[in-house]
GROMACS .gro file of C-alpha atoms in nm:
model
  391
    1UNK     CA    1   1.267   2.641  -0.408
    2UNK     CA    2   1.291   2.509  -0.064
    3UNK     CA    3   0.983   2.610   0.129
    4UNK     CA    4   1.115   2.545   0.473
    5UNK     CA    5   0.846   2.312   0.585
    6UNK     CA    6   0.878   2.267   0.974
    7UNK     CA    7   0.893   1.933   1.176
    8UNK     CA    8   0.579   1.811   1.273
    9UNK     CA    9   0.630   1.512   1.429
   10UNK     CA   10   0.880   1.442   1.726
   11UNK     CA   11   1.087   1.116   1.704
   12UNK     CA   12   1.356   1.167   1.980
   13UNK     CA   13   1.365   0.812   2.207
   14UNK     CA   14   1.207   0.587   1.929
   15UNK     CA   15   1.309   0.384   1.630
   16UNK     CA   16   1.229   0.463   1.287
   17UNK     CA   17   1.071   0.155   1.234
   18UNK     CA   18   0.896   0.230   1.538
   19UNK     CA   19   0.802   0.564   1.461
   20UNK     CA   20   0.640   0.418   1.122
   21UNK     CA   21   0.447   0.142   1.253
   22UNK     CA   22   0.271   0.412   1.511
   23UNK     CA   23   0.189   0.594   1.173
   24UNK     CA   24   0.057   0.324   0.986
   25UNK     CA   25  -0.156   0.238   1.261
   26UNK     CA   26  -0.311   0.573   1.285
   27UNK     CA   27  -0.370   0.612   0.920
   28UNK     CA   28  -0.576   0.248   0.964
   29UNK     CA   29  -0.754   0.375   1.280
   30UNK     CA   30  -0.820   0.660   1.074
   31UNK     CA   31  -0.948   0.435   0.793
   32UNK     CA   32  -1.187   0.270   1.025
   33UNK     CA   33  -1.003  -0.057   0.984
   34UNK     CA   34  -1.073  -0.346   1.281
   35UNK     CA   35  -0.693  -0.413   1.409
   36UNK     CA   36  -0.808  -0.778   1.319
   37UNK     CA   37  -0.757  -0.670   0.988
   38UNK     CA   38  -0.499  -0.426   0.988
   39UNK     CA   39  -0.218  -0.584   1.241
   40UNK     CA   40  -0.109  -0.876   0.970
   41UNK     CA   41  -0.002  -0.615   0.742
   42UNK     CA   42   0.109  -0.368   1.003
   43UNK     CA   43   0.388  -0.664   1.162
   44UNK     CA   44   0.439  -0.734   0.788
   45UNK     CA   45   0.548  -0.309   0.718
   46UNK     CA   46   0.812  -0.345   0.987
   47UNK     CA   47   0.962  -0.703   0.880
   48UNK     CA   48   1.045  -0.522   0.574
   49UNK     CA   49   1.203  -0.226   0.749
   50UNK     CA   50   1.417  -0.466   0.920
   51UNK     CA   51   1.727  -0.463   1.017
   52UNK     CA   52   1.765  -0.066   0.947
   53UNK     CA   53   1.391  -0.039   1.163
   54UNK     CA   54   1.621  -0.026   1.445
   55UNK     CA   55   1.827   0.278   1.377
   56UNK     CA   56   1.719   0.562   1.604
   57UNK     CA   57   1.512   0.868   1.461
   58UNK     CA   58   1.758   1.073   1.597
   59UNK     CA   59   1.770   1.472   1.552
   60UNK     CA   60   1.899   1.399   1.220
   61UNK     CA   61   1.819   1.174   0.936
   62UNK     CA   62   2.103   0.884   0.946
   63UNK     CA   63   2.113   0.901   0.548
   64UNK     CA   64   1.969   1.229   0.354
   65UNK     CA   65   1.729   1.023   0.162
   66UNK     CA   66   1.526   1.190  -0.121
   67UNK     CA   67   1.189   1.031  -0.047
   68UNK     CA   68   1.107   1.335   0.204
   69UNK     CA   69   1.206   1.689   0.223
   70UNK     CA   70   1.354   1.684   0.536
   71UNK     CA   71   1.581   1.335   0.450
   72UNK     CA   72   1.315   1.082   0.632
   73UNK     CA   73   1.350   0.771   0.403
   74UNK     CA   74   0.914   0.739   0.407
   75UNK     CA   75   0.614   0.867   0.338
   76UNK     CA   76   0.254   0.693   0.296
   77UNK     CA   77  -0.020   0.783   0.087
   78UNK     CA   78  -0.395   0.633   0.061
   79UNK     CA   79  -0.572   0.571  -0.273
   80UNK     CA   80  -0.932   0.658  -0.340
   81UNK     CA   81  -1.041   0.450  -0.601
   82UNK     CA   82  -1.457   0.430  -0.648
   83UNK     CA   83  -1.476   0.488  -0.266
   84UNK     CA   84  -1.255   0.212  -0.161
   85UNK     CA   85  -0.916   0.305   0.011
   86UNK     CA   86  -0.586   0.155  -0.030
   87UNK     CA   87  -0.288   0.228   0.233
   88UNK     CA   88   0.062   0.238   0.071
   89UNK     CA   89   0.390   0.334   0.227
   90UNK     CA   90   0.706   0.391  -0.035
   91UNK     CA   91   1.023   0.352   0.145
   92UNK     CA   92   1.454   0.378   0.086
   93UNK     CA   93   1.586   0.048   0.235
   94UNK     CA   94   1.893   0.162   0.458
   95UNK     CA   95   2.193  -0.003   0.479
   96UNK     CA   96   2.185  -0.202   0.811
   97UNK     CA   97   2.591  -0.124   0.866
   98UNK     CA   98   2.729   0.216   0.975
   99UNK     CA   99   2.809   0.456   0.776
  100UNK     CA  100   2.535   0.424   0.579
  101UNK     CA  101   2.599   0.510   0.195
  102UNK     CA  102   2.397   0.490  -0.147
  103UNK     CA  103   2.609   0.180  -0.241
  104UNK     CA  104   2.471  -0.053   0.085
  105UNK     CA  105   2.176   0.140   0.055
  106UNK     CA  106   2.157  -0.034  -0.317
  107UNK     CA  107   2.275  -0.383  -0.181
  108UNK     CA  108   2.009  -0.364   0.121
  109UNK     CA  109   1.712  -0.310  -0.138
  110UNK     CA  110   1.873  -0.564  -0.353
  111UNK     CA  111   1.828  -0.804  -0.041
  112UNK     CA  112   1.516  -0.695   0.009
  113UNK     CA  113   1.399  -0.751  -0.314
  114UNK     CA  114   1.521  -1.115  -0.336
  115UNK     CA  115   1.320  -1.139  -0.003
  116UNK     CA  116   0.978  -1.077  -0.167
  117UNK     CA  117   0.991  -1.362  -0.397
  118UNK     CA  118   0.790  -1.516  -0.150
  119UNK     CA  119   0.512  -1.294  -0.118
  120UNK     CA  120   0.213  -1.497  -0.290
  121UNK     CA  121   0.186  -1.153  -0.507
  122UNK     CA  122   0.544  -1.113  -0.631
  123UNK     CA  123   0.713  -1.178  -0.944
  124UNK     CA  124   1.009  -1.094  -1.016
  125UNK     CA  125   1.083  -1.189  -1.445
  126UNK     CA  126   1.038  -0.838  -1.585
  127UNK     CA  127   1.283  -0.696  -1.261
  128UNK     CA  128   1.503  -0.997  -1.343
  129UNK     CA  129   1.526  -0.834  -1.700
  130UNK     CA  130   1.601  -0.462  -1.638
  131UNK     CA  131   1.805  -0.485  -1.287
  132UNK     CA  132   2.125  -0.493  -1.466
  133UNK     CA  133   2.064  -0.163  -1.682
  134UNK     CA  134   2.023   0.054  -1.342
  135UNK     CA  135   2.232  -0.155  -1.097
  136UNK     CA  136   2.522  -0.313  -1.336
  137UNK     CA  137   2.811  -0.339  -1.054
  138UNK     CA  138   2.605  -0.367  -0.756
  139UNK     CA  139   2.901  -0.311  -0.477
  140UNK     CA  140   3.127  -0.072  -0.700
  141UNK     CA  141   3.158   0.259  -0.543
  142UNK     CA  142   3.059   0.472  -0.877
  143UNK     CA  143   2.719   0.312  -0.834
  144UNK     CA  144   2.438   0.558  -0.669
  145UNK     CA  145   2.127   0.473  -0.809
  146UNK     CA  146   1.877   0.468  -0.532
  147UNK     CA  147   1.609   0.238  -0.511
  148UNK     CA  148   1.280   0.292  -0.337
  149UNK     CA  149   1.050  -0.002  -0.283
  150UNK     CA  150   0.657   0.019  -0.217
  151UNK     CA  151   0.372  -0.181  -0.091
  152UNK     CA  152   0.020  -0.123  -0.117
  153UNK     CA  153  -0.252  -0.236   0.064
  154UNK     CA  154  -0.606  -0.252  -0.071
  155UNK     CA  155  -0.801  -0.405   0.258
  156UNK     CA  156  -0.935  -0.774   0.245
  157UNK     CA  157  -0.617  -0.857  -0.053
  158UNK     CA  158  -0.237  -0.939  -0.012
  159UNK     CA  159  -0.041  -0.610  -0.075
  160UNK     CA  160   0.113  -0.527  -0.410
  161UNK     CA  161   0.485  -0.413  -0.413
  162UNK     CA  162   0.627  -0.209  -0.669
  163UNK     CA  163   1.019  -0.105  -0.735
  164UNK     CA  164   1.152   0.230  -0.769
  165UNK     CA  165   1.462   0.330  -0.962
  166UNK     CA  166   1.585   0.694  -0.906
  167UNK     CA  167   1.719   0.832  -1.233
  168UNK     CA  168   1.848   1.174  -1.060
  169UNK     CA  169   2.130   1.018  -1.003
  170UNK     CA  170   2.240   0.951  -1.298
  171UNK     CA  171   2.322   1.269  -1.582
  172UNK     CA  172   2.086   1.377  -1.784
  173UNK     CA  173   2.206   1.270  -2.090
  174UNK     CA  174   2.168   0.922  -2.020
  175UNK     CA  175   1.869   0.885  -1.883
  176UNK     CA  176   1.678   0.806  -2.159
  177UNK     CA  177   1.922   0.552  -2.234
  178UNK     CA  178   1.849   0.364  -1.967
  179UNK     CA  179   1.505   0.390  -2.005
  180UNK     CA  180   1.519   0.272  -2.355
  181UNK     CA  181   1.715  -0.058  -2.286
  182UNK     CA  182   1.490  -0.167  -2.011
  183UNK     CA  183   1.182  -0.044  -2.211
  184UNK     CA  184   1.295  -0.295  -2.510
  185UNK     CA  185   1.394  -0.587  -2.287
  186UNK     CA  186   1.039  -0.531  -2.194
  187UNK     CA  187   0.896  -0.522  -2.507
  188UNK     CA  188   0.788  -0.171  -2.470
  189UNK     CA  189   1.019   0.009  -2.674
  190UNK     CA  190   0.764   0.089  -2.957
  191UNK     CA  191   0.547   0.269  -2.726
  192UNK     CA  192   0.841   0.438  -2.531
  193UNK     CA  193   0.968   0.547  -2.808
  194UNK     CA  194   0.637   0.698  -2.896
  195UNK     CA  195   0.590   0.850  -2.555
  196UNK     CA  196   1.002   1.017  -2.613
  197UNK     CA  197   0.928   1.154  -2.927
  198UNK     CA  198   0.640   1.344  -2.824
  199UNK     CA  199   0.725   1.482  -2.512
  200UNK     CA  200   1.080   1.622  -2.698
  201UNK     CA  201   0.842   1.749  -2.961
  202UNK     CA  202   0.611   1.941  -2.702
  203UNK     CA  203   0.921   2.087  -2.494
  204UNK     CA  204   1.059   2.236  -2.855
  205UNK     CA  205   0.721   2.412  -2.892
  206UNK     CA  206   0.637   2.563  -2.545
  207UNK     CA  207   1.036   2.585  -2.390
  208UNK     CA  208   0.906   2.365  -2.138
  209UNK     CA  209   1.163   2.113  -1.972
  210UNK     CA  210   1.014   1.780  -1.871
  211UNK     CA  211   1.278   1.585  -1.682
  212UNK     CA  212   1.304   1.212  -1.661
  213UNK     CA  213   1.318   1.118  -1.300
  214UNK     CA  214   1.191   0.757  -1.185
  215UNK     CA  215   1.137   0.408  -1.356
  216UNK     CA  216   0.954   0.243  -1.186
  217UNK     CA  217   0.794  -0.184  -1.212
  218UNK     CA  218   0.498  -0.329  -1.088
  219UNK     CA  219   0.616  -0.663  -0.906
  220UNK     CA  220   0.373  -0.926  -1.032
  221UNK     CA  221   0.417  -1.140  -1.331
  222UNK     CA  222   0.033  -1.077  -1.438
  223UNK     CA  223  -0.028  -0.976  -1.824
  224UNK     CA  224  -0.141  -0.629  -1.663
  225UNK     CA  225   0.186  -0.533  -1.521
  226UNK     CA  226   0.303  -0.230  -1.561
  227UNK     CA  227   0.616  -0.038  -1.610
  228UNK     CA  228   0.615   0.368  -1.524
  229UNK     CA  229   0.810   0.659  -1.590
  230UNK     CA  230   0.835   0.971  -1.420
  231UNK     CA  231   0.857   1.332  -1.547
  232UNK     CA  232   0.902   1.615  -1.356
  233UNK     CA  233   0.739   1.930  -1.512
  234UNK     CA  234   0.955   2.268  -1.496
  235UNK     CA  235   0.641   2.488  -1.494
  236UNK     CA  236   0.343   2.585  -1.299
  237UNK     CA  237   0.117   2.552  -1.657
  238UNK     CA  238  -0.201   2.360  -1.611
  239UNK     CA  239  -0.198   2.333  -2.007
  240UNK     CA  240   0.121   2.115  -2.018
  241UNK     CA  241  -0.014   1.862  -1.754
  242UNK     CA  242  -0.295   1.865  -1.981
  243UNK     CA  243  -0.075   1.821  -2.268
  244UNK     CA  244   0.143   1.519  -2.095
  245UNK     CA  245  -0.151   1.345  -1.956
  246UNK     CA  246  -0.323   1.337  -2.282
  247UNK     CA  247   0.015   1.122  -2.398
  248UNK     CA  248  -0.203   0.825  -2.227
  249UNK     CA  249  -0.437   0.573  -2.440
  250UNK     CA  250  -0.705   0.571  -2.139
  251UNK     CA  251  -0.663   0.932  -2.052
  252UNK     CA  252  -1.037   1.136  -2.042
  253UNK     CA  253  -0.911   1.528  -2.147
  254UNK     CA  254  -1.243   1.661  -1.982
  255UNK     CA  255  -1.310   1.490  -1.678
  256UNK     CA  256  -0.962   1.541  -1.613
  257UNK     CA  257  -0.980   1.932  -1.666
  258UNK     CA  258  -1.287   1.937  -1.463
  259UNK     CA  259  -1.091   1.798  -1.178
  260UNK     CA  260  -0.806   2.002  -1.173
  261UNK     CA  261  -1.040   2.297  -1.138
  262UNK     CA  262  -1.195   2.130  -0.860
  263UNK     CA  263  -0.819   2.124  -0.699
  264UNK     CA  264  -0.649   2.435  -0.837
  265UNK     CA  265  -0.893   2.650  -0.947
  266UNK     CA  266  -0.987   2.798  -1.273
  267UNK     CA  267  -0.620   3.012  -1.305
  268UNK     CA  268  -0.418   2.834  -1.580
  269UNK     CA  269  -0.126   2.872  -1.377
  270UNK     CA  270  -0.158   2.754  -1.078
  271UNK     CA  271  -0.018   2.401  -1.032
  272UNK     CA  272   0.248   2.495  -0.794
  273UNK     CA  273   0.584   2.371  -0.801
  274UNK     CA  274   0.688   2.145  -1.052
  275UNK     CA  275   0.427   1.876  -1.051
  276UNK     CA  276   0.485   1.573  -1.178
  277UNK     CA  277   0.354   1.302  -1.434
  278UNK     CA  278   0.327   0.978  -1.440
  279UNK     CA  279   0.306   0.765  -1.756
  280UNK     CA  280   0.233   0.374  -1.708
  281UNK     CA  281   0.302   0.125  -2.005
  282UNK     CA  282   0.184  -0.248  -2.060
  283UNK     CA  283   0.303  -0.479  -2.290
  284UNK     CA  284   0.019  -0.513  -2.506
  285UNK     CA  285  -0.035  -0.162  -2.598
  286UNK     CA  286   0.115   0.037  -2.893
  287UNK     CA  287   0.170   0.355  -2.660
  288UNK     CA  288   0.118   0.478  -2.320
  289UNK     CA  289  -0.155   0.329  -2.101
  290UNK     CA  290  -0.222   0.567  -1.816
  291UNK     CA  291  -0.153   0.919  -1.704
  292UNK     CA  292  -0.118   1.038  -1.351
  293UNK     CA  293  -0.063   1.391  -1.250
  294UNK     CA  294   0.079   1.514  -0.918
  295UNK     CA  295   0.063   1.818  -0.757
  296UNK     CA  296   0.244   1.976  -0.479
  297UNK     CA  297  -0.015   2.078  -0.280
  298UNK     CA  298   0.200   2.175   0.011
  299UNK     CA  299   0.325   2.453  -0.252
  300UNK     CA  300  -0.023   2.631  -0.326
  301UNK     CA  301  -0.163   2.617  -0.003
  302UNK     CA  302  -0.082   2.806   0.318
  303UNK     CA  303  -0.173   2.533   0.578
  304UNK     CA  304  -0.252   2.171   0.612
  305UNK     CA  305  -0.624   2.320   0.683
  306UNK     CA  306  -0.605   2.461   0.331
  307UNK     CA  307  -0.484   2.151   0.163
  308UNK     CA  308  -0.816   1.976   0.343
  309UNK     CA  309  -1.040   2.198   0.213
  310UNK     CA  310  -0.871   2.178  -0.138
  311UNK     CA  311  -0.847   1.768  -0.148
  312UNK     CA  312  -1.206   1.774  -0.026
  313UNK     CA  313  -1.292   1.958  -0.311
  314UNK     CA  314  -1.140   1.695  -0.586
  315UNK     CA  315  -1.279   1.439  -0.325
  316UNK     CA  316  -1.625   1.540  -0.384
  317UNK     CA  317  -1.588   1.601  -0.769
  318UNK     CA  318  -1.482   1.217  -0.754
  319UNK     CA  319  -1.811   1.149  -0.571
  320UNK     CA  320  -1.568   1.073  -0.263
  321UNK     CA  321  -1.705   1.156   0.091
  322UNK     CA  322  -1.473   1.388   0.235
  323UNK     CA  323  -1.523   1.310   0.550
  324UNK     CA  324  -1.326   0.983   0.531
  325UNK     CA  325  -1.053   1.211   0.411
  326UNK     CA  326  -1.098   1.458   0.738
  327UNK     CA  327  -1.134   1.145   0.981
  328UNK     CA  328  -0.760   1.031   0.845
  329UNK     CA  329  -0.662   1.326   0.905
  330UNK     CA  330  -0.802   1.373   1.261
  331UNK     CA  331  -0.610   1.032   1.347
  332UNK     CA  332  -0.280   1.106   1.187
  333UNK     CA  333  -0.222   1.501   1.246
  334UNK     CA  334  -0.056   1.602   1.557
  335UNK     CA  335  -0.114   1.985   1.593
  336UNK     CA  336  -0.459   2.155   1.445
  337UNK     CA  337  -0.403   2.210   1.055
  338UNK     CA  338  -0.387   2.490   1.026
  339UNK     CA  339  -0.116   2.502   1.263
  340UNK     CA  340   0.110   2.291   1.018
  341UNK     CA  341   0.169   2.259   0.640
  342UNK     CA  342   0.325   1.957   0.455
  343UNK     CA  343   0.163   1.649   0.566
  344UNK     CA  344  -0.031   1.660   0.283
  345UNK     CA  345   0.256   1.681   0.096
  346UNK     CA  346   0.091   1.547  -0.269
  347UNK     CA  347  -0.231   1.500  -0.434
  348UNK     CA  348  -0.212   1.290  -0.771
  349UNK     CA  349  -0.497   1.230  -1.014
  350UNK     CA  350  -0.555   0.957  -1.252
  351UNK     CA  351  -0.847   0.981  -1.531
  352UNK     CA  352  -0.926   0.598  -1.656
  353UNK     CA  353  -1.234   0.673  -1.859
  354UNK     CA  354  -1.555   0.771  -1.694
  355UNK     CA  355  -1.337   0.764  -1.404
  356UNK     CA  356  -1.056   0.849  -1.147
  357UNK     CA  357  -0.880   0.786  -0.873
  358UNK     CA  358  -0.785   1.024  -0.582
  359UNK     CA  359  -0.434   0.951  -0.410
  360UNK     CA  360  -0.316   1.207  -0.116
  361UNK     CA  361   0.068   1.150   0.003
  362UNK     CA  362   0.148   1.201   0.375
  363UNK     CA  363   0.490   1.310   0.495
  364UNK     CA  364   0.634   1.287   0.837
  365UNK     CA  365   0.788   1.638   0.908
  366UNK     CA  366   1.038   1.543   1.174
  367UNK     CA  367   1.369   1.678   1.127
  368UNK     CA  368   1.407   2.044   1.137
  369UNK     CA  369   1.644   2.098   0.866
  370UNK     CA  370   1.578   2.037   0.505
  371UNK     CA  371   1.800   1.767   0.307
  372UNK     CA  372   2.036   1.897   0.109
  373UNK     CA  373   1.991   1.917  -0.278
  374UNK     CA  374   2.194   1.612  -0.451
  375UNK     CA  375   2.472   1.744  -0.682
  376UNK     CA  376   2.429   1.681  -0.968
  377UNK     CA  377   2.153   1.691  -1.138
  378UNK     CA  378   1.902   1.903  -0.885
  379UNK     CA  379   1.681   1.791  -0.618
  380UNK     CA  380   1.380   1.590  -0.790
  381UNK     CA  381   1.046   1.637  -0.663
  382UNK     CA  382   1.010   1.391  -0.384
  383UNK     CA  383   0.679   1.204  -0.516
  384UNK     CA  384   0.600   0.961  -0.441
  385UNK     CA  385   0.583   0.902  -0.653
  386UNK     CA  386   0.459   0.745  -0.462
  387UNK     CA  387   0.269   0.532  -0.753
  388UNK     CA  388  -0.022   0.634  -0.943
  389UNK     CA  389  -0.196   0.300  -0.744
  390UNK     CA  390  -0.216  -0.053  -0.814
  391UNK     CA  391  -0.485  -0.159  -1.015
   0.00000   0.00000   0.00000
């Protein structure tokens, strides 16, 4: 259900690109991070815009992308991760030529992928492997499968990118298909076909639909890399993101629980619209590795002001000051909260253990209309997914 979030933000007379490096400045002012530091990476964000950083904001988005609500192809997020904070923006690469469509869309992020073989960070063998099952006639008009790309900045390391493959596109029924081809080419199949069997066995017994949405690759060549999938959760039940999370090897069932009370509350249904999961696999383990949850917290919460108070609270659980939440807020918001709702679009939570890491996604209200739901399948939940965090 479309909650009719309002713009925010006001774009008319600057670039997109433009528009997003003033953001990603604020959220490192907010950070506390010496422009020293931060301008490297900030020049290095809009080199990978390019050349679609140039296309006016406009009054309307020049391509409905799914990564935002109202069709802005962005969003950022910041990790919380024992204290330290990470900056990440997840992005659609536009098609540089007018009219824009998903097919240059597809060949721009092919480009831009090729391009970040020479970050010092990037490998590309295990995207060399699966490329072909989601993009197998890059060009051809019948192909629509967007891809998102990612980077992610933990501050005083080179970024991390990560690659984003959006299965909405394709039917239903052969979405698991795909997922199963690239999971054996990456010698994952074992535990993916674990992970399948489970979740179909849990949806028979609570009616529950738990749609396949993103697959998703870390883009390093390290013996840690991971490959994620995405599930978007029909239901408001806290008990079946218990249920999917616990599908992860390194997955803590109480801490978790403890920290969705310290978000939601103690009602059992009150994860607000469709949240989604996250499962992460690695190649040396016999099932899935890591569960992250995300929650809409632009759907249970009245205001921006409320979402503060609420991501404060899991803050704080976390033993996360707050305040370094509040002061990121202070630099990026435009208007008093709790004049606005939807910046703080997500809130995702990963238990590894003893602990867990806090991410909060950001969105850029700036178009007054809503994009319109893909046909088919539906609209997915526009995470973010933004990733459950590099290591």
């Amino acid at each position: 259900m479309d909650r009719g979030v309002d713009s925010i933000f006001l774009g008319e007379g600057r670039s997109i690109g433009g528009f997003l490096r003033e953001r990603w400045i604020d959220m490192c002012d907010g950070l506390g991070l010496p422009r020293s530091m931060s301008e490297p990476v900030t020049d290095q964000v809009r080199d990978l815009l390019r050349p679609w950083a140039d296309l006016p904001v406009g009054q309307e988005s020049p391509f409905p992308s799914y990564v935002a609500d109202d069709g802005f192809p962005a969003e950022m997020s910041v990790k919380w991760s024992r204290g330290r904070p990470e900056l990440r923006i997840l992005f659609e690469t536009l098609g540089a030529s007018r009219p824009i469509t998903a097919v240059s869309n597809q060949t721009a992020a092919v480009a831009l992928t090729d391009r970040l073989a020479a970050e010092p960070t990037v490998g590309l063998d295990r995207y060399g492997k699966v490329a072909d099952v989601f993009m197998p006639d890059t060009g051809q008009a019948a192909v629509s499968v967007p891809v998102w790309h990612s980077l992610a900045w933990r501050p005083g390391r080179p970024p991390a990118f990560k690659i984003y493959f959006g299965l909405y596109a394709v039917p239903l029924h052969e979405r698991h298909a795909l997922v199963g081809e690239a999971m054996e080419r990456l010698a994952m199949g074992s535990a993916w076909a674990d992970v399948r069997a489970r979740v179909a066995q849990a949806a028979q017994a609570d009616g529950v639909e738990r749609e396949l949405e993103f697959f998703a690759l870390d883009l390093d060549s390290g013996a840690r890399s991971r490959a994620k999938v995405y599930y978007r959760n029909h239901t408001s039940s806290v008990a079946v993101l218990e249920q999917m999370a616990s599908l992860a090897r390194a997955h803590e069932p109480h801490r978790a629980r403890s920290a969705f009370r310290a978000l939601l509350g103690t009602a059992p249904d009150a994860a607000g619209e469709t949240p989604l999961t996250c499962l992460a696999f690695r190649p040396d383990t016999p099932r899935a590795d890591e569960s992250t949850t995300y929650f809409r917290v632009s759907s249970f919460t009245t205001s921006d002001a409320e979402a503060a108070v609420r991501i404060g609270a899991l803050m704080a659980h976390e033993g996360i000051d707050p305040q370094r939440h509040h002061a990121l807020l202070d630099a990026v918001a435009p208007r008093p909260l709790s004049r606005s709702r939807g910046l703080q679009e997500l809130v995702s939570y990963r238990s590894l253990g003893h602990e867990g890491d806090v991410c909060v996604y950001f969105r850029f209200p700036i178009y007054p209309q809503p994009s319109p739901q893909p046909c088919p399948p539906p609209r997915p939940l526009r995470t973010a997914l933004q990733e459950d965090a590099h290591r």
